[in-house]
PDB file of C-alpha atoms in Angstrom:
ATOM      1  CA  MET N1254       2.541 -19.094 -18.731  1.00  0.00           C
ATOM      2  CA  SER N1255       2.369 -17.197 -15.755  1.00  0.00           C
ATOM      3  CA  VAL N1256       3.304 -13.430 -15.565  1.00  0.00           C
ATOM      4  CA  LEU N1257       3.098 -12.953 -12.040  1.00  0.00           C
ATOM      5  CA  ASP N1258       5.322 -15.248  -9.585  1.00  0.00           C
ATOM      6  CA  ILE N1259       4.226 -15.655  -6.254  1.00  0.00           C
ATOM      7  CA  ALA N1260       6.486 -16.341  -3.028  1.00  0.00           C
ATOM      8  CA  LYS N1261       4.900 -16.810   0.774  1.00  0.00           C
ATOM      9  CA  GLU N1262       6.644 -16.568   4.060  1.00  0.00           C
ATOM     10  CA  THR N1263       5.317 -16.159   7.293  1.00  0.00           C
ATOM     11  CA  GLY N1264       2.376 -13.452   6.976  1.00  0.00           C
ATOM     12  CA  VAL N1265       3.926 -11.955   3.840  1.00  0.00           C
ATOM     13  CA  THR N1266       3.011 -12.571   0.308  1.00  0.00           C
ATOM     14  CA  THR N1267       5.208 -11.422  -2.398  1.00  0.00           C
ATOM     15  CA  ALA N1268       3.848 -10.946  -5.900  1.00  0.00           C
ATOM     16  CA  VAL N1269       6.531 -10.050  -8.556  1.00  0.00           C
ATOM     17  CA  LEU N1270       5.592  -8.757 -11.974  1.00  0.00           C
ATOM     18  CA  ASN N1271       7.084 -10.473 -14.723  1.00  0.00           C
ATOM     19  CA  ASN N1272       5.847  -9.579 -18.117  1.00  0.00           C
ATOM     20  CA  PRO N1273       8.464  -8.643 -20.417  1.00  0.00           C
ATOM     21  CA  PRO N1274       9.601  -6.397 -22.268  1.00  0.00           C
ATOM     22  CA  ALA N1275       8.206  -3.601 -19.915  1.00  0.00           C
ATOM     23  CA  ASN N1276       5.751  -5.087 -17.557  1.00  0.00           C
ATOM     24  CA  VAL N1277       2.752  -3.543 -19.634  1.00  0.00           C
ATOM     25  CA  LEU N1278      -0.397  -4.147 -17.784  1.00  0.00           C
ATOM     26  CA  THR N1279      -1.867  -6.589 -20.494  1.00  0.00           C
ATOM     27  CA  ILE N1280      -5.165  -8.435 -19.908  1.00  0.00           C
ATOM     28  CA  ASP N1281      -3.221 -11.739 -19.024  1.00  0.00           C
ATOM     29  CA  LEU N1282      -1.462  -9.867 -16.420  1.00  0.00           C
ATOM     30  CA  ILE N1283      -4.393  -7.871 -15.120  1.00  0.00           C
ATOM     31  CA  ASN N1284      -6.437 -11.148 -14.907  1.00  0.00           C
ATOM     32  CA  GLU N1285      -3.612 -12.877 -12.966  1.00  0.00           C
ATOM     33  CA  ILE N1286      -3.659 -10.029 -10.508  1.00  0.00           C
ATOM     34  CA  ASN N1287      -7.371  -9.977 -10.208  1.00  0.00           C
ATOM     35  CA  GLN N1288      -7.178 -13.688  -9.316  1.00  0.00           C
ATOM     36  CA  PHE N1289      -4.555 -13.482  -7.030  1.00  0.00           C
ATOM     37  CA  LEU N1290      -5.988 -10.420  -5.214  1.00  0.00           C
ATOM     38  CA  ALA N1291      -9.105 -12.389  -4.878  1.00  0.00           C
ATOM     39  CA  SER N1292      -7.101 -15.367  -3.406  1.00  0.00           C
ATOM     40  CA  VAL N1293      -5.185 -13.444  -0.973  1.00  0.00           C
ATOM     41  CA  ASP N1294      -8.062 -11.408   0.451  1.00  0.00           C
ATOM     42  CA  LYS N1295      -9.425 -14.693   1.710  1.00  0.00           C
ATOM     43  CA  ASP N1296      -5.964 -16.011   3.202  1.00  0.00           C
ATOM     44  CA  PRO N1297      -6.065 -15.617   6.856  1.00  0.00           C
ATOM     45  CA  ASP N1298      -2.377 -16.071   6.854  1.00  0.00           C
ATOM     46  CA  THR N1299      -1.550 -13.041   4.777  1.00  0.00           C
ATOM     47  CA  LYS N1300      -1.146 -10.231   6.667  1.00  0.00           C
ATOM     48  CA  VAL N1301       1.090  -7.937   4.016  1.00  0.00           C
ATOM     49  CA  VAL N1302       1.224  -8.268   0.106  1.00  0.00           C
ATOM     50  CA  ILE N1303       4.519  -7.017  -1.374  1.00  0.00           C
ATOM     51  CA  PHE N1304       4.264  -5.988  -5.166  1.00  0.00           C
ATOM     52  CA  LYS N1305       7.833  -6.383  -6.999  1.00  0.00           C
ATOM     53  CA  SER N1306       9.010  -6.348 -10.705  1.00  0.00           C
ATOM     54  CA  ALA N1307      11.322  -8.676 -12.291  1.00  0.00           C
ATOM     55  CA  ASN N1308      12.227  -6.028 -14.586  1.00  0.00           C
ATOM     56  CA  PRO N1309      15.391  -3.760 -13.656  1.00  0.00           C
ATOM     57  CA  LEU N1310      13.849  -0.914 -15.932  1.00  0.00           C
ATOM     58  CA  PHE N1311      10.016  -0.893 -15.047  1.00  0.00           C
ATOM     59  CA  PHE N1312       7.899  -1.523 -12.392  1.00  0.00           C
ATOM     60  CA  SER N1313       5.295  -1.179 -15.101  1.00  0.00           C
ATOM     61  CA  ALA N1314       5.299   0.833 -18.080  1.00  0.00           C
ATOM     62  CA  HIS N1315       1.482   1.448 -18.164  1.00  0.00           C
ATOM     63  CA  PHE N1316      -1.771  -0.177 -19.462  1.00  0.00           C
ATOM     64  CA  ASP N1317      -1.752  -1.936 -22.750  1.00  0.00           C
ATOM     65  CA  LEU N1318      -2.638   0.503 -25.397  1.00  0.00           C
ATOM     66  CA  ASN N1319      -3.860  -2.381 -27.421  1.00  0.00           C
ATOM     67  CA  LEU N1320      -7.200  -2.459 -25.152  1.00  0.00           C
ATOM     68  CA  ILE N1321      -8.051   1.298 -25.422  1.00  0.00           C
ATOM     69  CA  ASN N1322     -10.461   1.174 -28.206  1.00  0.00           C
ATOM     70  CA  GLY N1323     -14.246   0.988 -28.882  1.00  0.00           C
ATOM     71  CA  THR N1324     -14.237  -2.871 -29.252  1.00  0.00           C
ATOM     72  CA  SER N1325     -16.128  -5.049 -26.874  1.00  0.00           C
ATOM     73  CA  ASP N1326     -12.888  -6.885 -25.988  1.00  0.00           C
ATOM     74  CA  GLY N1327     -11.164  -3.499 -25.221  1.00  0.00           C
ATOM     75  CA  GLN N1328     -14.033  -2.582 -22.970  1.00  0.00           C
ATOM     76  CA  ALA N1329     -13.911  -5.958 -21.282  1.00  0.00           C
ATOM     77  CA  GLY N1330     -10.182  -5.244 -20.739  1.00  0.00           C
ATOM     78  CA  CYS N1331     -10.584  -1.549 -19.377  1.00  0.00           C
ATOM     79  CA  MET N1332     -13.151  -2.704 -16.687  1.00  0.00           C
ATOM     80  CA  ALA N1333     -10.938  -5.719 -15.705  1.00  0.00           C
ATOM     81  CA  PHE N1334      -7.876  -3.084 -15.135  1.00  0.00           C
ATOM     82  CA  SER N1335     -10.712  -0.652 -13.184  1.00  0.00           C
ATOM     83  CA  GLN N1336     -11.655  -3.608 -10.873  1.00  0.00           C
ATOM     84  CA  MET N1337      -8.079  -4.425 -10.628  1.00  0.00           C
ATOM     85  CA  ILE N1338      -7.375  -1.000  -9.053  1.00  0.00           C
ATOM     86  CA  LYS N1339     -10.611  -1.179  -6.794  1.00  0.00           C
ATOM     87  CA  ARG N1340      -9.685  -4.690  -5.476  1.00  0.00           C
ATOM     88  CA  LEU N1341      -6.127  -3.515  -4.733  1.00  0.00           C
ATOM     89  CA  LYS N1342      -7.679  -0.562  -2.670  1.00  0.00           C
ATOM     90  CA  GLN N1343      -9.829  -2.606  -0.694  1.00  0.00           C
ATOM     91  CA  LEU N1344      -7.582  -5.338  -0.326  1.00  0.00           C
ATOM     92  CA  LYS N1345      -7.859  -6.639   3.447  1.00  0.00           C
ATOM     93  CA  PRO N1346      -3.808  -7.197   4.178  1.00  0.00           C
ATOM     94  CA  LEU N1347      -1.708  -4.285   3.941  1.00  0.00           C
ATOM     95  CA  SER N1348      -0.345  -3.635   0.337  1.00  0.00           C
ATOM     96  CA  ILE N1349       3.353  -2.531  -0.192  1.00  0.00           C
ATOM     97  CA  ALA N1350       4.755  -1.575  -3.685  1.00  0.00           C
ATOM     98  CA  ILE N1351       8.558  -1.685  -4.108  1.00  0.00           C
ATOM     99  CA  VAL N1352       9.552   0.458  -6.950  1.00  0.00           C
ATOM    100  CA  ASP N1353      12.982   0.257  -8.658  1.00  0.00           C
ATOM    101  CA  GLY N1354      12.109   1.338 -12.158  1.00  0.00           C
ATOM    102  CA  CYS N1355       9.573   3.081 -14.257  1.00  0.00           C
ATOM    103  CA  ALA N1356       5.939   3.461 -13.249  1.00  0.00           C
ATOM    104  CA  ARG N1357       3.825   5.498 -15.603  1.00  0.00           C
ATOM    105  CA  GLY N1358       0.194   5.615 -16.349  1.00  0.00           C
ATOM    106  CA  GLY N1359      -1.516   2.547 -15.430  1.00  0.00           C
ATOM    107  CA  GLY N1360       1.802   1.227 -13.337  1.00  0.00           C
ATOM    108  CA  ASP N1361       1.905   4.637 -11.339  1.00  0.00           C
ATOM    109  CA  GLU N1362      -2.188   4.276 -11.074  1.00  0.00           C
ATOM    110  CA  PHE N1363      -1.279   0.760  -9.382  1.00  0.00           C
ATOM    111  CA  VAL N1364       1.425   2.045  -7.222  1.00  0.00           C
ATOM    112  CA  MET N1365      -0.902   4.721  -5.701  1.00  0.00           C
ATOM    113  CA  ALA N1366      -3.715   1.835  -5.060  1.00  0.00           C
ATOM    114  CA  CYS N1367      -1.304   0.175  -2.835  1.00  0.00           C
ATOM    115  CA  ASP N1368      -1.486   1.095   0.752  1.00  0.00           C
ATOM    116  CA  LEU N1369       2.317   2.166   1.081  1.00  0.00           C
ATOM    117  CA  SER N1370       4.868   2.611  -1.528  1.00  0.00           C
ATOM    118  CA  PHE N1371       8.508   3.133  -1.470  1.00  0.00           C
ATOM    119  CA  GLY N1372      10.696   3.885  -4.570  1.00  0.00           C
ATOM    120  CA  THR N1373      14.367   3.919  -5.024  1.00  0.00           C
ATOM    121  CA  GLU N1374      16.730   6.661  -6.987  1.00  0.00           C
ATOM    122  CA  ASN N1375      15.875   4.328 -10.194  1.00  0.00           C
ATOM    123  CA  ALA N1376      12.116   4.950  -9.921  1.00  0.00           C
ATOM    124  CA  VAL N1377      10.109   7.128 -11.997  1.00  0.00           C
ATOM    125  CA  PHE N1378       6.400   8.188 -11.831  1.00  0.00           C
ATOM    126  CA  ALA N1379       4.129   9.636 -14.017  1.00  0.00           C
ATOM    127  CA  GLN N1380       0.720  10.006 -15.666  1.00  0.00           C
ATOM    128  CA  PRO N1381       1.556  10.996 -19.124  1.00  0.00           C
ATOM    129  CA  GLU N1382      -2.042   9.809 -20.932  1.00  0.00           C
ATOM    130  CA  ILE N1383      -2.743  13.429 -22.161  1.00  0.00           C
ATOM    131  CA  GLY N1384       0.099  12.748 -24.736  1.00  0.00           C
ATOM    132  CA  VAL N1385      -1.548  10.029 -26.527  1.00  0.00           C
ATOM    133  CA  ASN N1386      -5.176  12.035 -26.414  1.00  0.00           C
ATOM    134  CA  ILE N1387      -6.644  10.143 -23.268  1.00  0.00           C
ATOM    135  CA  PRO N1388      -7.520  11.064 -19.763  1.00  0.00           C
ATOM    136  CA  THR N1389      -6.199   8.778 -16.982  1.00  0.00           C
ATOM    137  CA  GLY N1390      -8.359   5.731 -16.430  1.00  0.00           C
ATOM    138  CA  GLY N1391      -7.440   4.085 -13.410  1.00  0.00           C
ATOM    139  CA  GLN N1392      -8.098   7.012 -11.029  1.00  0.00           C
ATOM    140  CA  GLY N1393      -4.522   8.928 -11.724  1.00  0.00           C
ATOM    141  CA  GLY N1394      -6.255  12.174 -12.170  1.00  0.00           C
ATOM    142  CA  VAL N1395      -8.399  11.603  -9.156  1.00  0.00           C
ATOM    143  CA  GLN N1396      -5.382  10.480  -6.836  1.00  0.00           C
ATOM    144  CA  TYR N1397      -3.204  13.501  -8.116  1.00  0.00           C
ATOM    145  CA  ALA N1398      -5.971  16.077  -7.073  1.00  0.00           C
ATOM    146  CA  ARG N1399      -6.487  14.391  -3.548  1.00  0.00           C
ATOM    147  CA  ARG N1400      -2.683  14.085  -3.200  1.00  0.00           C
ATOM    148  CA  MET N1401      -1.193  17.232  -4.487  1.00  0.00           C
ATOM    149  CA  GLY N1402      -3.987  19.777  -4.873  1.00  0.00           C
ATOM    150  CA  ARG N1403      -5.279  21.551  -7.822  1.00  0.00           C
ATOM    151  CA  SER N1404      -2.396  23.649  -9.384  1.00  0.00           C
ATOM    152  CA  LYS N1405       0.421  20.724  -8.951  1.00  0.00           C
ATOM    153  CA  ALA N1406      -2.155  18.282 -10.355  1.00  0.00           C
ATOM    154  CA  LEU N1407      -2.858  20.209 -13.376  1.00  0.00           C
ATOM    155  CA  GLN N1408       0.711  20.619 -13.845  1.00  0.00           C
ATOM    156  CA  SER N1409       1.761  17.226 -13.659  1.00  0.00           C
ATOM    157  CA  LEU N1410      -1.239  15.802 -15.791  1.00  0.00           C
ATOM    158  CA  LEU N1411      -1.162  18.266 -18.491  1.00  0.00           C
ATOM    159  CA  THR N1412       2.576  17.886 -18.913  1.00  0.00           C
ATOM    160  CA  GLY N1413       2.700  14.390 -18.386  1.00  0.00           C
ATOM    161  CA  ARG N1414       6.233  14.705 -17.029  1.00  0.00           C
ATOM    162  CA  ASP N1415       8.183  12.245 -15.029  1.00  0.00           C
ATOM    163  CA  HIS N1416       8.698  12.581 -11.209  1.00  0.00           C
ATOM    164  CA  SER N1417      11.795  11.155  -9.259  1.00  0.00           C
ATOM    165  CA  ALA N1418      11.028   9.124  -6.200  1.00  0.00           C
ATOM    166  CA  GLN N1419      12.194  12.025  -3.899  1.00  0.00           C
ATOM    167  CA  GLU N1420       9.878  14.218  -5.783  1.00  0.00           C
ATOM    168  CA  ALA N1421       7.028  11.824  -5.801  1.00  0.00           C
ATOM    169  CA  GLU N1422       7.298  11.661  -1.984  1.00  0.00           C
ATOM    170  CA  ARG N1423       6.907  15.298  -1.604  1.00  0.00           C
ATOM    171  CA  LEU N1424       3.920  15.194  -3.903  1.00  0.00           C
ATOM    172  CA  ASN N1425       2.455  12.125  -1.887  1.00  0.00           C
ATOM    173  CA  ILE N1426       2.497   9.815  -5.060  1.00  0.00           C
ATOM    174  CA  ILE N1427       4.405   7.577  -3.021  1.00  0.00           C
ATOM    175  CA  THR N1428       5.088   7.076   0.732  1.00  0.00           C
ATOM    176  CA  LYS N1429       8.735   7.183   1.116  1.00  0.00           C
ATOM    177  CA  TYR N1430      12.056   7.582  -1.133  1.00  0.00           C
ATOM    178  CA  VAL N1431      14.394   4.669  -0.043  1.00  0.00           C
ATOM    179  CA  PRO N1432      17.930   4.320  -1.443  1.00  0.00           C
ATOM    180  CA  LYS N1433      18.106   0.779  -3.022  1.00  0.00           C
ATOM    181  CA  ALA N1434      21.207   0.077  -0.993  1.00  0.00           C
ATOM    182  CA  GLU N1435      18.766   0.446   2.228  1.00  0.00           C
ATOM    183  CA  MET N1436      15.761  -0.800   0.431  1.00  0.00           C
ATOM    184  CA  ASP N1437      16.138  -4.387   1.822  1.00  0.00           C
ATOM    185  CA  ARG N1438      16.798  -3.350   5.424  1.00  0.00           C
ATOM    186  CA  PHE N1439      14.284  -0.468   5.476  1.00  0.00           C
ATOM    187  CA  LEU N1440      11.473  -3.033   4.422  1.00  0.00           C
ATOM    188  CA  ASN N1441      12.605  -5.725   6.943  1.00  0.00           C
ATOM    189  CA  ASP N1442      12.242  -3.207   9.475  1.00  0.00           C
ATOM    190  CA  GLN N1443       9.056  -1.960   8.751  1.00  0.00           C
ATOM    191  CA  LEU N1444       7.771  -5.962   8.303  1.00  0.00           C
ATOM    192  CA  ALA N1445       9.190  -6.856  11.569  1.00  0.00           C
ATOM    193  CA  ILE N1446       6.655  -4.261  13.263  1.00  0.00           C
ATOM    194  CA  ILE N1447       3.671  -5.069  10.995  1.00  0.00           C
ATOM    195  CA  ASN N1448       3.981  -8.700  10.958  1.00  0.00           C
ATOM    196  CA  GLY N1449       3.777  -8.923  14.581  1.00  0.00           C
ATOM    197  CA  LEU N1450       0.023  -7.749  14.337  1.00  0.00           C
ATOM    198  CA  ASP N1451      -2.947  -9.444  13.883  1.00  0.00           C
ATOM    199  CA  LEU N1452      -4.597  -8.945  10.586  1.00  0.00           C
ATOM    200  CA  ARG N1453      -7.778  -7.401  12.286  1.00  0.00           C
ATOM    201  CA  ASP N1454      -5.286  -4.392  13.617  1.00  0.00           C
ATOM    202  CA  ILE N1455      -4.389  -3.773  10.224  1.00  0.00           C
ATOM    203  CA  ALA N1456      -8.102  -4.065   8.969  1.00  0.00           C
ATOM    204  CA  MET N1457      -8.757  -1.801  11.505  1.00  0.00           C
ATOM    205  CA  TYR N1458      -6.624   1.205  10.806  1.00  0.00           C
ATOM    206  CA  LYS N1459      -7.274   0.794   7.018  1.00  0.00           C
ATOM    207  CA  ALA N1460     -11.144   1.143   7.912  1.00  0.00           C
ATOM    208  CA  ILE N1461     -10.523   4.263   9.949  1.00  0.00           C
ATOM    209  CA  VAL N1462      -7.909   5.967   7.450  1.00  0.00           C
ATOM    210  CA  ALA N1463     -10.320   5.175   4.439  1.00  0.00           C
ATOM    211  CA  THR N1464     -13.457   6.510   6.080  1.00  0.00           C
ATOM    212  CA  SER N1465     -11.775   9.569   7.397  1.00  0.00           C
ATOM    213  CA  ILE N1466     -10.600  10.690   3.989  1.00  0.00           C
ATOM    214  CA  LEU N1467     -14.107  10.308   2.817  1.00  0.00           C
ATOM    215  CA  ASP N1468     -15.854  11.958   5.702  1.00  0.00           C
ATOM    216  CA  GLU N1469     -14.207  13.326   8.833  1.00  0.00           C
ATOM    217  CA  GLU N1470     -17.607  12.925  11.192  1.00  0.00           C
ATOM    218  CA  ALA N1471     -18.001   9.316   9.864  1.00  0.00           C
ATOM    219  CA  GLY N1472     -14.332   8.317  10.523  1.00  0.00           C
ATOM    220  CA  VAL N1473     -14.497   9.941  14.292  1.00  0.00           C
ATOM    221  CA  GLU N1474     -17.481   7.664  14.804  1.00  0.00           C
ATOM    222  CA  LEU N1475     -15.821   4.694  13.696  1.00  0.00           C
ATOM    223  CA  GLU N1476     -12.915   5.121  15.427  1.00  0.00           C
ATOM    224  CA  LEU N1477     -14.706   5.555  18.833  1.00  0.00           C
ATOM    225  CA  LYS N1478     -16.554   2.607  18.002  1.00  0.00           C
ATOM    226  CA  TYR N1479     -13.107   0.538  17.546  1.00  0.00           C
ATOM    227  CA  PHE N1480     -11.794   2.026  20.730  1.00  0.00           C
ATOM    228  CA  LEU N1481     -14.793   1.318  22.939  1.00  0.00           C
ATOM    229  CA  ASP N1482     -15.026  -2.160  21.674  1.00  0.00           C
ATOM    230  CA  ARG N1483     -11.336  -2.823  21.999  1.00  0.00           C
ATOM    231  CA  ALA N1484     -11.279  -1.448  25.816  1.00  0.00           C
ATOM    232  CA  ARG N1485     -13.595  -3.994  26.588  1.00  0.00           C
ATOM    233  CA  GLU N1486     -11.640  -6.857  25.395  1.00  0.00           C
ATOM    234  CA  GLU N1487      -9.702  -9.026  27.898  1.00  0.00           C
ATOM    235  CA  LYS N1488      -6.517  -8.868  25.848  1.00  0.00           C
ATOM    236  CA  SER N1489      -6.309  -5.035  25.981  1.00  0.00           C
ATOM    237  CA  GLN N1490      -6.815  -5.248  29.682  1.00  0.00           C
ATOM    238  CA  THR N1491      -3.959  -7.760  30.203  1.00  0.00           C
ATOM    239  CA  ILE N1492      -1.638  -5.752  28.101  1.00  0.00           C
ATOM    240  CA  PHE N1493      -2.546  -2.364  29.928  1.00  0.00           C
ATOM    241  CA  LYS N1494      -1.774  -4.160  33.339  1.00  0.00           C
ATOM    242  CA  ALA N1495       1.738  -5.402  32.133  1.00  0.00           C
ATOM    243  CA  PHE N1496       2.553  -2.139  30.701  1.00  0.00           C
ATOM    244  CA  LEU N1497       1.737  -0.577  33.932  1.00  0.00           C
ATOM    245  CA  ASN N1498       3.957  -3.103  35.789  1.00  0.00           C
ATOM    246  CA  ASN N1499       6.733  -2.305  33.527  1.00  0.00           C
ATOM    247  CA  GLY N1500       7.112   1.380  34.071  1.00  0.00           C
ATOM    248  CA  GLY N1501       4.074   2.521  32.123  1.00  0.00           C
ATOM    249  CA  GLN N1502       2.883   6.047  32.823  1.00  0.00           C
ATOM    250  CA  THR N1503       5.896   6.768  34.932  1.00  0.00           C
ATOM    251  CA  GLU N1504       9.214   8.831  34.362  1.00  0.00           C
ATOM    252  CA  ARG N1505      10.491   5.998  32.542  1.00  0.00           C
ATOM    253  CA  GLU N1506       8.181   6.924  29.582  1.00  0.00           C
ATOM    254  CA  ALA N1507      10.186  10.036  28.744  1.00  0.00           C
ATOM    255  CA  THR N1508      13.544   8.218  28.085  1.00  0.00           C
ATOM    256  CA  ASP N1509      12.589   4.381  27.340  1.00  0.00           C
ATOM    257  CA  PHE N1510       9.236   4.342  25.958  1.00  0.00           C
ATOM    258  CA  MET N1511      10.093   1.283  23.677  1.00  0.00           C
ATOM    259  CA  GLY N1512      11.717  -0.306  26.309  1.00  0.00           C
ATOM    260  CA  ILE N1513       8.477  -0.540  28.089  1.00  0.00           C
ATOM    261  CA  PHE N1514       6.682  -1.834  25.382  1.00  0.00           C
ATOM    262  CA  ALA N1515       9.489  -4.552  25.075  1.00  0.00           C
ATOM    263  CA  ASP N1516       9.356  -5.368  28.709  1.00  0.00           C
ATOM    264  CA  THR N1517       5.727  -5.645  28.397  1.00  0.00           C
ATOM    265  CA  VAL N1518       6.038  -8.208  25.387  1.00  0.00           C
ATOM    266  CA  ALA N1519       8.474 -10.486  27.514  1.00  0.00           C
ATOM    267  CA  GLU N1520       6.117 -10.525  30.473  1.00  0.00           C
ATOM    268  CA  LEU N1521       3.293 -11.344  28.348  1.00  0.00           C
ATOM    269  CA  SER N1522       5.196 -14.016  26.578  1.00  0.00           C
ATOM    270  CA  ARG N1523       6.108 -15.766  29.778  1.00  0.00           C
TER     271      ARG N1523
END
């Protein structure tokens, strides 16, 4: 029985976690997610992958505690979980987590592995592993340190306390807090822009950002390489010409910058 429900529309593939009663990251769910990630990574028609939950209380409660032991099966489960986090972070399409319930432990780590994450007033985020005598195992401690800084990370990790979506946004655990009543409209607005891009555009900026986080100078070099390569493309020169034809680099930019882009698109589509 599948515990991951997949739906595909133009440019967007949605995966819904559906593993009652609490969307625990069991080996079955982890294996399905790993298979899904491997598949969607090869799909040239998918630009965005959205992760949601079928459970109104949980995005994902946490990693399955039954897998945390010294047995060979337990070790294999832990490695599969680690591989899932790694694959999710390296996914070619843009990944988005929509969180409307609890995301603790491995669930929180899953959310942080996504490129973008949006939480509602019902969302809760935490790394409570210290309460069961283990450290984080899916980069939770690493991500908290990088996102929050030393003191805030230590406070969160040593207390294991819950963070609301508003607080999680301030601490950089998630991208943005969005009220549930506004989530569909907000997501559609985001997708209307991103889905208009080529997959290579998404991959380009993902590569620049990921490289820059690790090494600023390497990021500078990679960005310049992309810039010079794109500048030579006929597509870029055609867009530049249309942009200038429609008021680019004139006073119109001060009050109607997006209008210039709209007129540019209209000219190019004729």
